[in-house]
Coordinates of C-alpha atoms and ligand atoms in Angstrom, one line a residue:
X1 CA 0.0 0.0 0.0
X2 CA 1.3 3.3 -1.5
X3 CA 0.7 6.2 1.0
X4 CA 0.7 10.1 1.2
X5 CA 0.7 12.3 3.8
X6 CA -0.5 15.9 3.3
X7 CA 1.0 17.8 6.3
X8 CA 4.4 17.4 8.1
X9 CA 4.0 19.1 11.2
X10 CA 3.7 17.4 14.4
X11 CA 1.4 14.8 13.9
X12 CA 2.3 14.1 10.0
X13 CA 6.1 13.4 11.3
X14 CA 4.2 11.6 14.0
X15 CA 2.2 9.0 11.2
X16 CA 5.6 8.9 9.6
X17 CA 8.1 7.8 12.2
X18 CA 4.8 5.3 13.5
X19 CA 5.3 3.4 10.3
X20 CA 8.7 3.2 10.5
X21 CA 8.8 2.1 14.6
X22 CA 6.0 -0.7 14.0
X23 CA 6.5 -1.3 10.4
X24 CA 6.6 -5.0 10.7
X25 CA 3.8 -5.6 13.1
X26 CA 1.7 -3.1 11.1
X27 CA 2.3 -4.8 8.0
X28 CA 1.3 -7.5 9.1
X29 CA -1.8 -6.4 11.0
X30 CA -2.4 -4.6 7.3
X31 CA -1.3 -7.6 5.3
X32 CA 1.1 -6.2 3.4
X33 CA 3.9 -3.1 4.0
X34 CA 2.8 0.5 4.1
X35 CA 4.7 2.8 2.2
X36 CA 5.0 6.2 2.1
X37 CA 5.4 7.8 -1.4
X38 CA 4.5 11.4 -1.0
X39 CA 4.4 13.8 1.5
X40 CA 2.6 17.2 0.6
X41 CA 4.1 20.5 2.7
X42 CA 4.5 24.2 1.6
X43 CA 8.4 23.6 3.6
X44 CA 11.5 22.2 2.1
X45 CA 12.8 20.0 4.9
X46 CA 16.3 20.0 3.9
X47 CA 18.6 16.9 6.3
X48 CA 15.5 15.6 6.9
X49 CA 15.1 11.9 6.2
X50 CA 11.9 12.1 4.1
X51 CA 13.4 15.5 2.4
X52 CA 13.2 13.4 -0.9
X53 CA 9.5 12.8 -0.5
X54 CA 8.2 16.1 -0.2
X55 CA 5.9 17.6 -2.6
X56 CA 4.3 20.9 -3.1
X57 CA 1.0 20.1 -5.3
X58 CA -1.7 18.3 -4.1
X59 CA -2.1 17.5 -7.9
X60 CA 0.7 15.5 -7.9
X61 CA -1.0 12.9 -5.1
X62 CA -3.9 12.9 -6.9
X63 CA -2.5 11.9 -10.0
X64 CA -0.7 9.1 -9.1
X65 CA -2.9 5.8 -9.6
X66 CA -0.6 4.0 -7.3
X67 CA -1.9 6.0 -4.1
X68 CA -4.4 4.3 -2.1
X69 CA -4.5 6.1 1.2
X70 CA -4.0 9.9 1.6
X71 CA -3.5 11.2 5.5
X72 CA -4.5 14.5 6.3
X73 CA -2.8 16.1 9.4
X74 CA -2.6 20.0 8.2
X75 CA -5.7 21.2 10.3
X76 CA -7.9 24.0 9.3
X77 CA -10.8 24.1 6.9
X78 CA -8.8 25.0 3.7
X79 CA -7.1 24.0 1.8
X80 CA -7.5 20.6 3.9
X81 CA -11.3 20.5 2.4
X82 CA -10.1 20.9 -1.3
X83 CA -7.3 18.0 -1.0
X84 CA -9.4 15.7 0.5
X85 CA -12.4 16.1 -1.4
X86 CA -10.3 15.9 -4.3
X87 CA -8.6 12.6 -3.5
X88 CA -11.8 11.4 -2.5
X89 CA -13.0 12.1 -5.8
X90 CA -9.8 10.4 -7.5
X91 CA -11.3 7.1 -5.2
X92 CA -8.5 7.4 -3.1
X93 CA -9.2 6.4 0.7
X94 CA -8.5 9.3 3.8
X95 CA -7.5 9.9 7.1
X96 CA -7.5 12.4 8.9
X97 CA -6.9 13.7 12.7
X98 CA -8.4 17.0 11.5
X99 CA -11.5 18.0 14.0
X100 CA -12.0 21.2 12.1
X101 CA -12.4 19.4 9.2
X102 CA -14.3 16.3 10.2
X103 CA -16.9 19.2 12.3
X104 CA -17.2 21.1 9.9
X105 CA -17.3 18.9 6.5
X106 CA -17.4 15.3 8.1
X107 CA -21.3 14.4 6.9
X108 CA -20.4 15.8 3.2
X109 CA -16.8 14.0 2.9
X110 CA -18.6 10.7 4.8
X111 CA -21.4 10.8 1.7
X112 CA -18.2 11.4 -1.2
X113 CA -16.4 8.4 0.0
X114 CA -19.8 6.0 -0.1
X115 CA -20.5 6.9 -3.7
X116 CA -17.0 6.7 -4.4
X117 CA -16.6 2.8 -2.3
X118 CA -13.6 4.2 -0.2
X119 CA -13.5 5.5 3.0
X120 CA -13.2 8.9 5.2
X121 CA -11.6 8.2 8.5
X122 CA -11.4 10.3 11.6
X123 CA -10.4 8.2 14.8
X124 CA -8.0 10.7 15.6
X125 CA -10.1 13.6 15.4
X126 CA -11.3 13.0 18.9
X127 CA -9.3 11.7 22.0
X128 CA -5.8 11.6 20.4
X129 CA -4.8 8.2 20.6
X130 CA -7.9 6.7 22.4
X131 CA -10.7 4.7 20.3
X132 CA -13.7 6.1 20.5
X133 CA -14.9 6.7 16.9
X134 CA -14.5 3.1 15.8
X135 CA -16.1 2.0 19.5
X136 CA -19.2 4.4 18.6
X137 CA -19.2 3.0 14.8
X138 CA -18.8 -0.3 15.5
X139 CA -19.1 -1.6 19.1
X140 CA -21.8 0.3 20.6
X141 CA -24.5 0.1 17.5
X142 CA -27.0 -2.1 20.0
X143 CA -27.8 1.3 22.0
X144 CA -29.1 4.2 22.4
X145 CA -26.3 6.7 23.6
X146 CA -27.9 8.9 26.7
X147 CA -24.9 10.7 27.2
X148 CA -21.3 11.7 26.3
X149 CA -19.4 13.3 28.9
X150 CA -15.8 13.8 27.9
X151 CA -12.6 16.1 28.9
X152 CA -11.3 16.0 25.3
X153 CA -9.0 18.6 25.6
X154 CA -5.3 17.5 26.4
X155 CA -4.4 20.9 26.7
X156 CA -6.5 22.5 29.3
X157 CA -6.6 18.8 31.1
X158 CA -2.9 19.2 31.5
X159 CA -2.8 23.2 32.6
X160 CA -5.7 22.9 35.0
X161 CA -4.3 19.4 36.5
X162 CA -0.7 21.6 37.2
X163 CA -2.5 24.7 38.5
X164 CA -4.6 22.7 41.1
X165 CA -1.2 20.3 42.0
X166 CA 1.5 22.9 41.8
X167 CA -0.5 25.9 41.9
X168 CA 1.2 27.1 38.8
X169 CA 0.8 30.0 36.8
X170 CA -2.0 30.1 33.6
X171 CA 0.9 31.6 31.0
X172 CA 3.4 29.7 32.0
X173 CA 1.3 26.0 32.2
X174 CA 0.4 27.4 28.5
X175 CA 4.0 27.8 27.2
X176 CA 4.7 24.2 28.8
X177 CA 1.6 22.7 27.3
X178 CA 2.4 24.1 23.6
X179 CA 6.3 22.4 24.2
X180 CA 5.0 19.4 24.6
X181 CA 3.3 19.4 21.3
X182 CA -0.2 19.3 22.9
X183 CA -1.9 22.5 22.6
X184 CA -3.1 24.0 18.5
X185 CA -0.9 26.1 16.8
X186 CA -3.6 28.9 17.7
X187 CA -3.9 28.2 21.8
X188 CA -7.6 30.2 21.8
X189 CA -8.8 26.9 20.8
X190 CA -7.9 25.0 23.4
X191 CA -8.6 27.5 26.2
X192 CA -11.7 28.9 25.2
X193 CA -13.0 25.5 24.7
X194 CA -13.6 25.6 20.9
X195 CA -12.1 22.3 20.1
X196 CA -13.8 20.2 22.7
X197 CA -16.8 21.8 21.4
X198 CA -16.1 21.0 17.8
X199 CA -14.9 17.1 19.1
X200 CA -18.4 16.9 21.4
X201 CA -20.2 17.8 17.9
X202 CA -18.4 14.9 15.9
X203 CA -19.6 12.4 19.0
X204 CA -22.9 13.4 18.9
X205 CA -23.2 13.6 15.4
X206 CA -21.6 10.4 15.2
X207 CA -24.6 8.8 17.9
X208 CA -27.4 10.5 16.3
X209 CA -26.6 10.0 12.9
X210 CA -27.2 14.1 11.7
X211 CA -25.3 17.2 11.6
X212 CA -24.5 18.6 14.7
X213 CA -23.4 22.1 14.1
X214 CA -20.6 23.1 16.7
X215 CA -22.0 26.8 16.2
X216 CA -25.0 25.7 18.3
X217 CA -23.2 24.4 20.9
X218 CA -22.7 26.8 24.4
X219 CA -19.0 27.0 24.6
X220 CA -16.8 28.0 27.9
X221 CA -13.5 27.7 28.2
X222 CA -11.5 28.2 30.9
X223 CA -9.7 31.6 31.1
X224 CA -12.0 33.0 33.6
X225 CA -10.6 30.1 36.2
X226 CA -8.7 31.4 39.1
X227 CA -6.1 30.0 41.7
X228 CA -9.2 30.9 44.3
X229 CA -11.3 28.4 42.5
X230 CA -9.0 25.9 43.3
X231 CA -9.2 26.6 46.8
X232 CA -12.6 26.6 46.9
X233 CA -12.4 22.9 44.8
X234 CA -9.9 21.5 47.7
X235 CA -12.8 22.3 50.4
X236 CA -15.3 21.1 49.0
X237 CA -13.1 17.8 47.8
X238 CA -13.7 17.9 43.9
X239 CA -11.3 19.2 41.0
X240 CA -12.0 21.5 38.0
X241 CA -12.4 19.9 34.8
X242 CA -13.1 21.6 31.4
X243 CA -16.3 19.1 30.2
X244 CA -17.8 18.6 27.3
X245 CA -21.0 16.8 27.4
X246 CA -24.0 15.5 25.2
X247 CA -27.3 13.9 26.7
X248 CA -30.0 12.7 25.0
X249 CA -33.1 15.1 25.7
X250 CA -36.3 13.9 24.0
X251 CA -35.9 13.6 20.3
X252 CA -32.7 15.1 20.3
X253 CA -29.4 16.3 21.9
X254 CA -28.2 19.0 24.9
X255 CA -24.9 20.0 24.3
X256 CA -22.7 22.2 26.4
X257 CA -18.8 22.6 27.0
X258 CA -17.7 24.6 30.4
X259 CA -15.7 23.9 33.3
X260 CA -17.1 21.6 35.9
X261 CA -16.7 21.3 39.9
X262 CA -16.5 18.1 39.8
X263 CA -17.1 15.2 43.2
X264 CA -14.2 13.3 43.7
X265 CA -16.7 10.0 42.9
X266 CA -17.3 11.3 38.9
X267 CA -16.1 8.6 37.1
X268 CA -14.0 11.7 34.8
X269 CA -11.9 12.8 38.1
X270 CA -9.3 10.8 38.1
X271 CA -8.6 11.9 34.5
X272 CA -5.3 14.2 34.8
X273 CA -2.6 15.8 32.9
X274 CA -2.4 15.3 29.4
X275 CA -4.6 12.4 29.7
X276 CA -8.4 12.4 28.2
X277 CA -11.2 10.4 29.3
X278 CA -14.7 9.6 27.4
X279 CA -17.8 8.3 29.6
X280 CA -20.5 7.1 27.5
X281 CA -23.9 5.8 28.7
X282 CA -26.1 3.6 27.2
X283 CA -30.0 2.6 27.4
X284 CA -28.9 -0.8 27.2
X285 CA -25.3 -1.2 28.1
X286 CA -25.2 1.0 31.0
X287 CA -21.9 3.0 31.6
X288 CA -18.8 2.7 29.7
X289 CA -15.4 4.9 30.0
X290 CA -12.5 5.7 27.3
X291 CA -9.4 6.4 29.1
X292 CA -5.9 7.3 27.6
X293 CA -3.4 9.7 25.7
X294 CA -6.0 12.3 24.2
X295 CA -3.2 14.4 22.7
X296 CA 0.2 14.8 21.0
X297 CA 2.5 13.5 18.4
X298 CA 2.7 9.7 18.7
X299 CA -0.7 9.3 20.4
X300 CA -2.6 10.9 17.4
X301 CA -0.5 9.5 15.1
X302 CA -1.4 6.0 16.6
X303 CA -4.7 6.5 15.6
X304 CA -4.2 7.7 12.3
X305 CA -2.0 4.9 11.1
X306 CA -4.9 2.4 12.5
X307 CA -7.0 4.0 10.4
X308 CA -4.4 3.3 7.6
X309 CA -4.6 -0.4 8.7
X310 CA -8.2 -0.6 8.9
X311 CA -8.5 1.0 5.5
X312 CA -5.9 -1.4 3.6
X313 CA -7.8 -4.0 5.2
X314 CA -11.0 -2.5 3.1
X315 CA -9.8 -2.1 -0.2
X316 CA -13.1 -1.6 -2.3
X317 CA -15.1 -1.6 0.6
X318 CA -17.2 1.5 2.1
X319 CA -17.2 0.8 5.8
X320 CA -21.1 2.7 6.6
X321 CA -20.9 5.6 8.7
X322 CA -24.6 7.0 9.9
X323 CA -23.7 10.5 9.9
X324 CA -26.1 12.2 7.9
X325 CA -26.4 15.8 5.9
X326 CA -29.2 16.9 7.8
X327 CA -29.0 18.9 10.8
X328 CA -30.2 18.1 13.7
X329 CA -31.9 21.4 16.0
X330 CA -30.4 20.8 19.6
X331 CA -32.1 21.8 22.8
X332 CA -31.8 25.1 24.3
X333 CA -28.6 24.8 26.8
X334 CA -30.7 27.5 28.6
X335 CA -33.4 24.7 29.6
X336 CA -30.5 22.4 30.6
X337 CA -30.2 21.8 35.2
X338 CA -26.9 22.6 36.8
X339 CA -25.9 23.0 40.0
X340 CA -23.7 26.0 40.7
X341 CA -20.9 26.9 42.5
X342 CA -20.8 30.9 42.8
X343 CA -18.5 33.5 44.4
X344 CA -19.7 36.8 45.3
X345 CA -18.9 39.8 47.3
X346 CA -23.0 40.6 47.9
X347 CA -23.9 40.0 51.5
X348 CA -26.1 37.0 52.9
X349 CA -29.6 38.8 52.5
X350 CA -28.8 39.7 48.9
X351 CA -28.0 35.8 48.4
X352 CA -30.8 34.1 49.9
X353 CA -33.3 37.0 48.2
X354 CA -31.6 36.1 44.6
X355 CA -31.2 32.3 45.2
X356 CA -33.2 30.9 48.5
X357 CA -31.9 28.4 49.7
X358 CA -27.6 27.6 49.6
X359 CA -25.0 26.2 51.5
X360 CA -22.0 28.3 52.4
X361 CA -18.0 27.2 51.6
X362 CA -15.4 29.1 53.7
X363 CA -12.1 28.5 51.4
X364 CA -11.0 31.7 54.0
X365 CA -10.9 34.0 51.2
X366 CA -11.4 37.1 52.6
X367 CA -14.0 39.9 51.0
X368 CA -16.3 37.4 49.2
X369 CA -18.8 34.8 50.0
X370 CA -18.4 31.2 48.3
X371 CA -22.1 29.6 48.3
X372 CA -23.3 26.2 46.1
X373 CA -26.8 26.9 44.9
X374 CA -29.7 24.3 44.3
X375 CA -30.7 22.6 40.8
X376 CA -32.0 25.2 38.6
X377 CA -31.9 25.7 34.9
X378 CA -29.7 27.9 33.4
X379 CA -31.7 30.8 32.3
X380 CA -32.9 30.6 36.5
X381 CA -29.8 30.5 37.6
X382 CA -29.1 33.5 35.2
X383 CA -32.1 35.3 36.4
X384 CA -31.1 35.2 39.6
X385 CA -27.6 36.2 39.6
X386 CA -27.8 39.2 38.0
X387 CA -29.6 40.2 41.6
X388 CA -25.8 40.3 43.4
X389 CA -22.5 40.5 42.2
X390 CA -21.0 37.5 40.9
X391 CA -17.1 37.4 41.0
X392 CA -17.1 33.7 39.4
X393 CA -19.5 31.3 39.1
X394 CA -18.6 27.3 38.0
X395 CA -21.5 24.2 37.9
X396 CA -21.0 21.8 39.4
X397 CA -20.6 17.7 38.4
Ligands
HSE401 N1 -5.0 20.6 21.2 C1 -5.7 19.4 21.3 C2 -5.7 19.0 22.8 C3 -4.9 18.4 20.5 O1 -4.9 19.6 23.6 O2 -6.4 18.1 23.1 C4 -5.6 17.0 20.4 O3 -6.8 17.2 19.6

């Protein structure tokens, strides 16, 4: 199997020097060797081993009859879109750890590969290295999924995890995450929650089998998140996690990303550092979790080249995806129930006039009031805060 690989950043060098470390055992997992041919960048990457392989036109991939499986690990939209359509379209099989892509274009590329009988592949587009596309595809087709509760953000897992352990600085947990290969090449993505919000519309997508827009999704990320938070956490024995969730909610879906308070019993608190975890419930098989490396450069690439694998292994042969073109309308977030944990600097009267009933957490942070409010739904819990002055205000899990 002739192979290209559109993208030589992190996680394209990743695919490539995967091959190489495993290339026995994943030939013969693939029944027969996996070769690269190709390898599409705008760079020259003079010294490096695979400098002879680079190519700068897409065209030239497409061209080449002997290319069966294109990888696409460039991120963005464009030109990622164009390429792939258009090597779907030359019946050449993809894939991809692009969640930008697969979000935005998944249902559309999905629908090309059918009527072309190859295949569009995106296990790495969600939880780095961990299965939980195939499991969804493949494994969990006897239920109906309730809920998906994920941190799926490598990124803001590892920076909160270090600020609540060492108590460490936001910037400087953010310079150390973006070494280590984990965070996007834009960090606003990560820490304002976008791509957990774009990964939690692939999975829900994936379980409902429509278009779920990421657009319609309410998106927090976690930049308003202080070291007092953390205090506040320790007391009342739970952790901060940035969660992205999906539960079923009549005929369709409520989605929401935001940081969590979350009790030290949640199956997702023992999920630190770099490390993602996936909880998935279903009607018929009860609870399930996904645990493992949800980001960086061998990790992702892991799950790329098993998508190679799997794709070698279905030469001529459209594995079905259910992810339809049609979108489906998701449920106002604003009818969603949350507990809250909020911080104020209004007095007790003000409180219990806005919210009624709370119970107090001394974290012996002087000049505000920490308080844990009831179930309520959001626009409630809205309604009522803007009756004091809210310093920060977190739900809790
Ligand atoms: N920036 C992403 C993360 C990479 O930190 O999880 C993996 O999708």
């Amino acid at each position: 199997m002739k192979i290209a690989v559109m993208g030589y950043g992190t996680i394209g060098s990743g695919v490539v020097d995967v091959l190489r470390i495993n290339r026995d055992k994943i030939a013969q997992r693939a029944g027969e060797p996996i070769e690269v041919k190709y390898i599409l960048d705008l760079r020259d990457f003079p010294g490096d081993p695979m400098e002879n392989y680079i190519v700068h036109d897409y065209q030239t991939i497409v061209n080449d009859p002997e290319i069966g499986i294109v990888v696409e690990t460039m991120g963005g939209v464009e030109p990622a879109y164009t390429f792939v359509k258009a090597m779907l379209e030359a019946d050449k099989q993809v894939a991809t750890s692009n969640k930008n892509l697969v979000a935005a274009k998944g249902a559309e590329l999905i629908k090309i590969a059918r009527e072309h009988n190859v295949n569009f592949q995106f296990e790495a587009s969600v939880g780095g290295g961990i299965p939980i596309i195939r499991p969804l595809n493949k494994c969990l087709t006897a239920d109906e999924i309730e809920e998906i509760t994920g941190i799926l953000n490598g990124t803001t897992n590892y920076m909160l995890t270090k600020m609540a352990d060492e108590g460490a600085d936001f910037d400087a947990v953010l310079k150390d995450a973006q070494a280590k290969g984990y965070a996007e090449k834009d960090p606003t993505a990560d820490i304002e929650g976008h791509d957990p919000c774009r990964k939690i519309a692939i999975l829900t997508s994936l379980v409902c089998g429509q278009q779920v827009d990421f657009e319609d999704i309410h998106c927090e990320g976690i930049t308003s998140i202080t070291p007092e938070d953390f205090k506040y956490a320790e007391v009342m024995n739970r952790s901060i996690k940035l969660l992205a969730s999906s539960r079923k909610a009549g005929g369709s879906y409520s989605c929401m990303v935001a940081p969590f308070m979350i009790d030290s019993n949640h199956p997702l608190s023992g999920v630190n550092g770099v490390f993602n975890g996936i909880f998935v419930h279903g009607n018929v098989l009860g609870d399930a979790m996904f645990y493992g490396s949800g980001a960086g450069k061998l990790p992702t690439a892991s799950a790329v080249v098993a998508d190679i694998v799997d794709m070698t292994k279905h030469k001529n042969t459209n594995i079905y995806i259910d992810w339809k073109p049609e979108k489906l309308e998701l449920v106002d977030y604003k009818d969603s129930r949350n507990r809250f944990f909020v911080r104020t600097v209004s007095d007790k009267e003000s409180i219990a006039g806005a919210f009624g009933t709370v119970s107090y957490v001394d974290a012996g942070i002087a000049g505000e009031i920490g308080f844990t409010t009831e179930e309520m739904t959001e626009a409630e819990f809205e309604k009522a805060a803007a009756q004091i002055e809210v310093r920060n205000r977190i739900r809790l899990g």
